[in-house]
Amino acid sequence: MKRIQNYIDGRFVGGVREFPDVNPADGTVIAQVAEAGQEQVDEGVAAARRASQDEWGQISVRERAARLHRVADAIEKRFDCFVQAEVADTGKPLSLASRLDVPRAAANFRVFADLIKTVGIESFQTETADGSSALNYAIRKPLGVVGIITPWNLPLLLLTWKVAPALACGNTVVVKPSEETPATAALLAEAIQDAGIPQGVYNVVHGFGPGSAGEFLTRHADVNAITFTGESRTGAAILQSVATTVKPVSFELGGKNAAIVFGDCEFDAAVGGIAEAVFLNTGQVCLCCERVYVERRIFNAFVDALKKKAESLRLGWPSDPSTNLGPLISAQHRDKVLSYYKLAEDEGATLVTGGGVPAFGDGRDGGFYLQPTIYTGLAESARCVKEEIFGPVCHIAPFDSEEEAIAMANDAKYGLAASIWTGNLKRGHRVAQQMNVGITWVNCWFLRDLRTPFGGAGLSGIGREGGMHSLNFYSELNNICVQL
Ligand code: NAD
Ligand code: 6OH
């Protein structure tokens, strides 16, 4: 049996016990993972602290950037290994991991390597009351040791989205990947070693949240900041845990994202775009759309077209190139999504398609597949319209006016992303500017430029990452004022 170990100070080490890593496509155990206890977390943090005071904290920015490019090279060199590991852990289609997750991991390192090399510093020439002046300039210093906690849906993409800027700013890191998907964080250790990054700069501790590595890391007195992607409820628990040591946090949390489809949209493009937004990664992307609002005059045609798209999706083995939809991450998560399918019925929804567990007659029946599902007919106050489900499911509701659509889309505790579909760009801008979210797409979805602010309002998070926003989170600024 394959073993996945913690990675501390440049060495793979065991933990306090082992837990199984399960392949969601057939339910088989693919590896045993070493769970880090308090001792391993302490060692990881101590190694990161030493490394932050050593070579990594002192080398030139140019050299740091060069090594981050080498990490990207090392990821590309091991492309197939990363793809295989990500597919086995998540069950996502191989085509998706090859197109999205692994290329993005390399891109994350390249973008932040280039940015840290070219970014300037803020400065102000200040006039003083006596007629002389002063020069203010703010230098960027590392925070020190950054704790990084990531979820299971896009494990490598979301891990590198945080590791790359943290290292670019001169920090060292201790990462706690999701217990469901530990493999690519361990592989990244090998790529980081290959790239000549000193030992102790990147450390991995495996395990769970409460009473395990996640909690040990967040409440550690010698960790300088926590960056977390995951559920809003977990964010709340982490906030309590960091409170006593007053650590800065960056939180990318859940969503209940809306799409607004106007009657003047390019119909086929909107149907294709929404199908992607609802079903990509089996609906397990924080940006996925679970609420679709469609102008009444095209409502029936839109529901029919999205139904056809949903029914054309192929639920297959992840390695089959024709597979569009893999399983959900775990039996437990599938039960949660199924409980919402049941709730939708209880709340009076009309089932358009799906609603259950598919039967294959082969090993996939031991996996965690679920039919892509569409509902209509729910009240806007229904729990299925208000709560994040995180599965291959959406509810479609009609609207009559722009104002009504905006009000319904904004009526949520979450505020991560929205998409607007219209042939009238002026309206696209107007509606987009009224969305109470961190990210709004017009006539597209999940089209990413890594320099843009990324994050959410309300229950969807605290702060923004991306481009300069990442550099600002992962740096301590020291403003120096010199009397001239
Ligand atoms: P989760 O919150 O259950 O777990 C995320 C990570 O937190 C895991 O590594 C877990 O072990 C750890 N954790 C759990 N409890 C902890 C605690 N008390 N202290 C420290 N660490 C703890 O999330 P998940 O189920 O892995 O991922 C799905 C959720 O993530 C969804 O809500 C989704 O919307 C959200 N998500 C958000 C974004 C974003 O960018 N906004 C991106 C991806 C996923
Ligand atoms: C959430 O599941 C997806 C997050 C995506 C990003 O953080 C990104 O940078 O594209």
XYZ file of C-alpha atoms and ligand atoms in Angstrom:
538
model
C 0.000 0.000 0.000
C 1.245 3.465 -0.923
C 2.106 5.701 2.046
C 1.813 9.475 2.066
C 3.926 11.119 4.730
C 4.345 14.492 6.340
C 7.163 16.597 4.913
C 9.156 18.471 7.507
C 12.496 20.229 7.108
C 13.191 18.547 3.772
C 12.365 14.997 4.938
C 9.334 12.740 4.666
C 8.309 11.635 8.177
C 5.538 9.626 9.845
C 2.928 10.813 12.310
C 0.866 9.690 15.264
C -1.385 7.323 13.295
C -2.509 6.623 9.734
C -5.773 7.272 7.928
C -6.967 5.994 4.546
C -7.002 8.005 1.317
C -10.000 6.850 -0.727
C -10.544 6.970 -4.495
C -14.016 8.493 -4.924
C -14.540 6.799 -8.291
C -14.807 3.295 -6.786
C -14.384 3.653 -3.021
C -11.077 1.758 -2.878
C -8.291 2.782 -0.506
C -5.342 4.070 -2.544
C -2.936 5.082 0.208
C -2.414 5.342 3.938
C -1.671 8.847 5.134
C 0.444 9.759 8.176
C -1.539 12.061 10.456
C 0.594 14.763 12.080
C 0.159 15.203 15.826
C 1.079 18.249 17.899
C 4.741 17.171 17.833
C 4.985 17.052 14.019
C 3.164 20.384 13.700
C 5.591 21.912 16.207
C 8.520 20.489 14.228
C 7.099 21.815 10.947
C 6.635 25.293 12.385
C 10.124 25.244 13.964
C 11.668 24.152 10.651
C 9.798 26.924 8.833
C 10.969 29.471 11.415
C 14.619 28.419 11.047
C 14.349 28.520 7.260
C 12.802 32.001 7.343
C 15.831 33.280 9.275
C 18.266 31.500 6.993
C 19.003 31.562 3.222
C 15.395 32.041 2.038
C 14.991 35.215 4.059
C 18.215 36.642 2.653
C 18.556 35.753 -1.019
C 17.809 38.398 -3.621
C 14.322 38.795 -5.019
C 15.721 37.950 -8.459
C 17.046 34.623 -7.184
C 13.820 33.842 -5.331
C 11.835 34.462 -8.504
C 14.201 32.275 -10.529
C 13.676 29.391 -8.107
C 9.896 29.794 -8.248
C 10.102 29.514 -12.033
C 12.091 26.317 -11.450
C 9.230 24.977 -9.301
C 6.912 25.607 -12.257
C 9.389 23.779 -14.515
C 9.484 20.868 -12.061
C 5.669 20.677 -12.005
C 5.590 20.634 -15.806
C 8.276 17.941 -15.871
C 6.120 15.772 -13.583
C 2.883 16.779 -15.299
C 1.529 13.228 -15.672
C 2.369 12.306 -12.074
C 0.495 15.338 -10.784
C -2.489 14.625 -13.036
C -2.655 10.956 -11.962
C -2.392 11.814 -8.275
C -5.029 14.553 -8.482
C -7.419 12.319 -10.419
C -6.996 9.401 -8.007
C -7.614 11.637 -4.975
C -10.543 13.681 -6.300
C -12.153 11.471 -8.968
C -12.239 14.468 -11.320
C -11.994 13.722 -15.054
C -8.415 13.375 -16.235
C -9.229 15.841 -19.008
C -10.135 18.470 -16.391
C -7.025 17.948 -14.253
C -4.876 18.179 -17.410
C -6.591 21.335 -18.653
C -7.205 23.191 -15.391
C -5.600 22.010 -12.167
C -2.037 21.152 -13.097
C -1.377 23.925 -15.658
C -2.772 26.425 -13.135
C -0.376 25.136 -10.476
C 2.594 25.942 -12.716
C 1.026 29.270 -13.730
C 0.585 30.265 -10.074
C 4.361 30.004 -9.544
C 5.212 31.850 -12.768
C 2.803 34.736 -12.205
C 3.955 35.475 -8.664
C 7.624 35.032 -9.581
C 7.230 37.667 -12.295
C 5.159 39.967 -10.139
C 7.560 40.071 -7.183
C 10.411 40.886 -9.576
C 8.660 43.805 -11.202
C 6.537 45.331 -8.456
C 7.558 48.750 -7.135
C 7.103 50.260 -3.699
C 4.723 52.934 -2.498
C 6.263 56.355 -1.816
C 5.057 59.855 -0.977
C 6.900 63.137 -0.812
C 5.342 64.941 2.155
C 5.255 68.707 2.644
C 5.710 69.703 6.297
C 4.338 72.788 8.086
C 7.753 74.495 8.313
C 8.174 74.388 4.535
C 10.581 71.491 4.447
C 9.637 68.017 3.321
C 9.920 64.347 4.091
C 10.090 61.225 1.985
C 7.860 58.284 2.910
C 8.465 54.891 1.406
C 7.094 51.511 2.402
C 9.295 48.469 2.148
C 7.923 44.964 1.900
C 9.123 42.333 4.379
C 8.039 38.725 4.831
C 5.469 37.950 7.519
C 7.534 34.944 8.614
C 5.837 31.543 8.897
C 2.507 31.265 7.056
C 0.009 28.467 7.811
C -1.939 27.364 4.728
C -5.112 25.252 4.987
C -6.805 24.042 1.816
C -9.914 22.090 0.711
C -10.383 19.003 -1.462
C -12.091 20.344 -4.569
C -9.113 21.852 -6.445
C -6.338 20.649 -4.140
C -3.191 21.524 -6.084
C -4.600 24.636 -7.752
C -5.725 26.159 -4.455
C -2.587 25.098 -2.585
C -0.216 26.663 -5.110
C -2.448 29.766 -5.325
C -1.288 30.434 -1.749
C 2.160 28.805 -1.585
C 3.497 30.684 -4.646
C 2.821 34.256 -3.431
C 3.761 33.362 0.151
C 7.189 32.128 -0.999
C 7.544 34.986 -3.506
C 7.263 37.412 -0.587
C 10.045 35.575 1.266
C 7.896 33.647 3.754
C 8.176 30.015 4.683
C 5.073 27.832 4.936
C 3.472 24.949 6.778
C 0.580 23.587 4.735
C -2.292 21.373 5.854
C -3.993 19.917 2.775
C -7.462 18.419 3.012
C -7.552 14.950 4.573
C -9.492 13.830 1.480
C -6.756 14.861 -0.988
C -3.257 14.703 0.475
C -1.314 13.397 -2.549
C -0.408 16.455 -4.617
C 0.834 18.468 -1.622
C 3.347 15.664 -1.052
C 4.324 15.618 -4.747
C 4.790 19.377 -4.660
C 7.446 18.807 -1.972
C 9.456 16.867 -4.554
C 9.084 19.632 -7.157
C 10.149 22.205 -4.566
C 13.196 20.115 -3.677
C 14.088 19.800 -7.384
C 13.912 23.569 -7.755
C 16.614 24.154 -5.145
C 14.354 25.744 -2.551
C 16.061 25.275 0.840
C 14.760 22.669 3.269
C 12.248 23.960 5.800
C 10.779 26.552 3.416
C 7.862 24.272 2.447
C 6.486 21.839 5.038
C 3.399 19.631 4.874
C 1.406 18.284 7.820
C -1.469 15.917 7.101
C -4.588 15.416 9.151
C -8.000 16.764 10.029
C -9.401 19.995 11.482
C -10.536 20.037 15.124
C -8.179 18.234 17.533
C -5.792 17.511 14.680
C -3.179 19.145 12.459
C -5.537 21.912 11.217
C -6.333 23.181 14.687
C -2.752 22.690 15.954
C -1.536 24.886 13.098
C -4.091 27.671 13.449
C -3.573 28.086 17.163
C 0.223 27.784 17.031
C 1.845 30.802 18.695
C 4.787 30.829 16.270
C 2.704 30.942 13.054
C 2.469 34.537 11.824
C -0.578 34.347 9.528
C -3.238 31.914 8.348
C -4.607 31.678 4.843
C -7.570 29.347 4.452
C -9.898 28.165 1.705
C -12.888 26.081 2.688
C -16.329 26.201 4.252
C -17.634 29.338 5.927
C -18.327 27.405 9.150
C -14.713 26.223 9.263
C -13.619 29.834 8.734
C -15.604 30.774 11.843
C -13.851 28.045 13.880
C -10.431 29.183 12.629
C -11.195 32.815 13.547
C -11.743 31.711 17.145
C -8.590 29.668 17.080
C -6.355 32.522 15.837
C -7.912 35.108 18.156
C -5.631 34.555 21.145
C -2.467 35.075 19.091
C -3.941 37.851 16.855
C -2.895 36.474 13.469
C -3.889 38.087 10.195
C -6.191 35.845 8.149
C -7.164 35.583 4.519
C -10.325 33.537 3.967
C -11.791 32.276 0.702
C -15.028 30.597 1.792
C -18.267 29.218 0.377
C -20.719 30.605 -2.140
C -24.317 30.403 -3.339
C -23.614 31.998 -6.652
C -26.278 33.378 -8.978
C -26.441 33.709 -12.749
C -28.800 36.198 -14.406
C -29.794 35.287 -17.962
C -31.530 38.018 -19.971
C -33.814 37.302 -22.917
C -31.402 39.089 -25.274
C -28.463 36.769 -24.459
C -26.697 34.693 -27.055
C -28.830 31.685 -26.160
C -26.552 28.734 -26.953
C -23.502 30.409 -25.427
C -25.469 31.175 -22.249
C -26.767 27.602 -21.968
C -23.246 26.228 -22.512
C -21.729 28.684 -20.044
C -24.317 27.973 -17.337
C -23.979 24.205 -17.843
C -20.252 24.623 -17.189
C -20.919 26.892 -14.199
C -23.333 24.399 -12.629
C -21.633 21.084 -13.380
C -17.862 21.653 -13.682
C -15.985 19.403 -11.240
C -19.397 17.883 -10.391
C -20.480 21.260 -9.012
C -17.671 21.246 -6.480
C -16.098 24.617 -7.233
C -16.723 27.502 -4.869
C -17.574 29.626 -7.923
C -20.184 27.187 -9.244
C -23.659 28.515 -9.891
C -26.524 27.003 -7.863
C -29.119 29.735 -8.584
C -30.067 30.569 -12.149
C -32.464 33.476 -12.806
C -33.862 33.540 -16.351
C -36.019 36.226 -17.996
C -39.521 34.822 -18.265
C -39.816 35.095 -22.046
C -37.035 32.525 -22.543
C -37.568 30.596 -19.298
C -39.151 27.416 -20.721
C -36.731 27.222 -23.647
C -33.779 27.732 -21.275
C -34.933 25.047 -18.815
C -35.371 22.587 -21.709
C -31.937 23.392 -23.153
C -30.125 23.094 -19.806
C -31.951 19.814 -19.149
C -30.663 18.470 -22.481
C -27.123 19.564 -21.588
C -27.340 17.927 -18.155
C -28.629 14.703 -19.661
C -25.837 14.672 -22.239
C -23.104 14.722 -19.583
C -21.196 11.461 -19.355
C -20.645 10.130 -15.852
C -17.672 7.885 -16.340
C -14.381 6.607 -15.046
C -12.144 9.636 -14.501
C -9.481 8.296 -16.871
C -11.943 7.887 -19.777
C -11.399 10.874 -22.112
C -15.145 11.060 -22.859
C -16.072 11.527 -19.168
C -17.471 14.964 -18.302
C -18.587 14.289 -14.773
C -16.772 12.414 -12.022
C -18.052 11.400 -8.591
C -18.440 13.602 -5.538
C -15.489 13.598 -3.156
C -16.803 11.184 -0.492
C -19.751 9.093 0.655
C -20.331 11.644 3.409
C -20.424 14.563 0.989
C -22.727 12.667 -1.373
C -25.083 12.025 1.578
C -25.072 15.749 2.303
C -25.940 16.639 -1.304
C -28.592 13.883 -1.408
C -30.125 15.307 1.750
C -30.621 18.559 -0.177
C -32.215 16.624 -3.073
C -34.669 15.217 -0.521
C -35.169 18.637 1.045
C -35.889 20.183 -2.373
C -38.785 17.708 -2.776
C -40.044 18.501 0.733
C -39.846 22.220 -0.076
C -42.075 21.675 -3.123
C -39.566 21.770 -6.000
C -40.327 20.441 -9.471
C -37.626 17.998 -10.543
C -36.544 18.747 -14.125
C -33.876 16.051 -14.361
C -31.663 13.862 -12.163
C -32.322 13.668 -8.445
C -30.690 10.362 -7.599
C -27.724 8.003 -7.629
C -26.854 6.427 -11.001
C -26.355 2.667 -11.339
C -23.470 1.420 -13.509
C -23.217 -2.299 -12.845
C -19.450 -2.036 -12.372
C -16.873 -0.733 -9.874
C -18.260 2.787 -10.089
C -21.202 1.627 -7.965
C -18.704 1.590 -5.078
C -17.880 5.244 -5.840
C -19.778 8.411 -4.996
C -21.478 9.401 -8.260
C -24.636 11.464 -8.355
C -26.925 12.478 -11.207
C -26.703 16.070 -12.443
C -29.886 17.651 -11.184
C -32.076 20.641 -12.007
C -35.022 21.974 -10.024
C -37.580 24.702 -10.642
C -40.528 25.966 -8.620
C -38.940 26.696 -5.229
C -39.762 29.808 -3.214
C -36.817 32.187 -2.909
C -36.913 31.595 0.857
C -36.379 27.808 0.478
C -33.276 26.421 2.178
C -32.199 24.865 -1.134
C -32.086 28.385 -2.602
C -30.262 29.870 0.376
C -27.694 27.269 1.489
C -24.540 26.123 -0.311
C -25.047 22.526 -1.526
C -21.720 22.050 -3.388
C -22.911 19.408 -5.829
C -24.068 19.045 -9.473
C -27.331 20.880 -8.937
C -29.095 24.163 -9.594
C -32.479 25.784 -9.202
C -33.854 27.880 -12.067
C -36.357 30.674 -11.403
C -37.984 33.169 -13.796
C -37.847 36.965 -13.492
C -39.718 39.807 -15.185
C -37.541 42.872 -14.640
C -33.885 43.761 -14.252
C -34.551 45.150 -10.757
C -36.250 41.940 -9.677
C -33.351 39.815 -10.972
C -30.776 41.964 -9.161
C -32.768 41.827 -5.915
C -33.085 38.023 -6.061
C -29.421 37.499 -6.958
C -28.305 39.744 -4.094
C -30.618 38.157 -1.516
C -27.947 35.846 -0.061
C -25.666 35.692 2.974
C -22.834 34.632 0.666
C -21.212 37.032 -1.812
C -18.571 35.231 -3.830
C -19.378 35.299 -7.566
C -22.100 36.098 -10.098
C -22.480 35.848 -13.853
C -24.617 37.994 -16.162
C -25.648 36.821 -19.625
C -26.889 39.500 -22.027
C -26.360 40.767 -25.569
C -26.576 44.341 -24.258
C -23.151 45.194 -22.858
C -24.379 48.427 -21.342
C -26.836 46.413 -19.295
C -24.074 43.901 -18.555
C -21.954 46.619 -16.932
C -24.938 48.184 -15.162
C -26.108 44.924 -13.584
C -22.579 43.676 -12.835
C -21.865 46.843 -10.858
C -24.869 46.176 -8.619
C -23.853 42.634 -7.649
C -22.887 42.324 -3.957
C -20.063 39.870 -4.632
C -16.303 39.822 -5.073
C -16.230 38.514 -8.653
C -18.722 39.135 -11.486
C -18.433 37.654 -14.953
C -20.336 38.998 -17.976
C -20.983 36.453 -20.746
C -18.380 34.098 -19.262
C -17.615 32.188 -16.074
C -14.365 31.211 -14.270
C -12.306 33.153 -16.808
C -9.301 33.983 -14.662
C -6.543 36.560 -14.805
C -4.319 35.857 -11.812
C -3.553 39.539 -11.298
C -7.178 40.394 -10.438
C -8.679 40.556 -6.927
C -10.201 37.226 -5.907
C -12.395 36.679 -2.851
C -15.854 37.285 -1.513
C -18.191 39.399 0.571
C -20.319 38.331 3.557
C -20.048 34.634 4.426
C -17.784 34.139 1.370
C -14.648 35.398 2.983
C -12.312 37.979 4.407
C -9.899 39.903 2.182
C -8.784 39.376 -1.392
C -5.942 37.402 -2.924
C -4.616 37.628 -6.491
C -1.887 39.856 -7.945
C -0.978 42.736 -5.645
C -3.662 41.677 -3.164
C -1.729 38.478 -2.515
C 1.567 40.335 -2.195
C -0.034 42.721 0.290
C -1.432 39.892 2.418
C 1.810 37.902 2.453
C 3.999 40.927 3.306
C 4.540 43.125 6.314
C 4.936 46.735 5.181
C 7.371 48.978 7.024
C 6.797 52.627 6.158
C 9.978 54.681 6.500
C 9.672 58.448 6.856
C 12.853 60.476 6.280
C 13.005 64.199 7.051
C 14.685 65.838 4.075
P -13.665 22.385 4.896
O -13.848 23.732 5.496
O -14.429 21.251 5.461
O -12.141 21.956 4.979
C -11.114 22.757 4.446
C -9.831 22.514 5.201
O -9.966 22.979 6.533
C -9.434 21.045 5.293
O -8.032 20.964 5.125
C -9.835 20.690 6.714
O -9.108 19.623 7.267
C -9.531 21.971 7.439
N -10.264 22.181 8.689
C -11.513 21.769 9.015
N -11.840 22.191 10.259
C -10.770 22.883 10.729
C -10.500 23.560 11.958
N -11.398 23.626 12.951
N -9.302 24.166 12.097
C -8.383 24.131 11.111
N -8.588 23.493 9.934
C -9.763 22.882 9.737
O -13.934 22.575 3.355
P -13.989 21.432 2.242
O -15.211 20.619 2.516
O -12.662 20.790 2.163
O -14.196 22.296 0.914
C -15.449 22.688 0.434
C -15.774 24.101 0.883
O -14.728 24.977 0.484
C -17.005 24.671 0.227
O -17.738 25.404 1.180
C -16.470 25.615 -0.832
O -17.325 26.635 -1.223
C -15.259 26.131 -0.162
N -14.281 26.637 -1.134
C -14.131 27.986 -1.266
C -13.238 28.512 -2.208
C -13.049 29.989 -2.404
O -12.094 30.375 -3.058
N -13.917 30.844 -1.878
C -12.486 27.638 -2.973
C -12.655 26.263 -2.811
C -13.561 25.781 -1.870
C -12.956 27.427 -5.670
O -13.347 26.281 -5.552
C -12.186 27.912 -6.763
C -11.255 28.828 -6.560
C -10.469 29.303 -7.616
C -9.400 30.081 -7.390
O -8.972 30.404 -6.174
C -8.633 30.623 -8.479
O -7.640 31.286 -8.157
O -8.986 30.433 -9.649
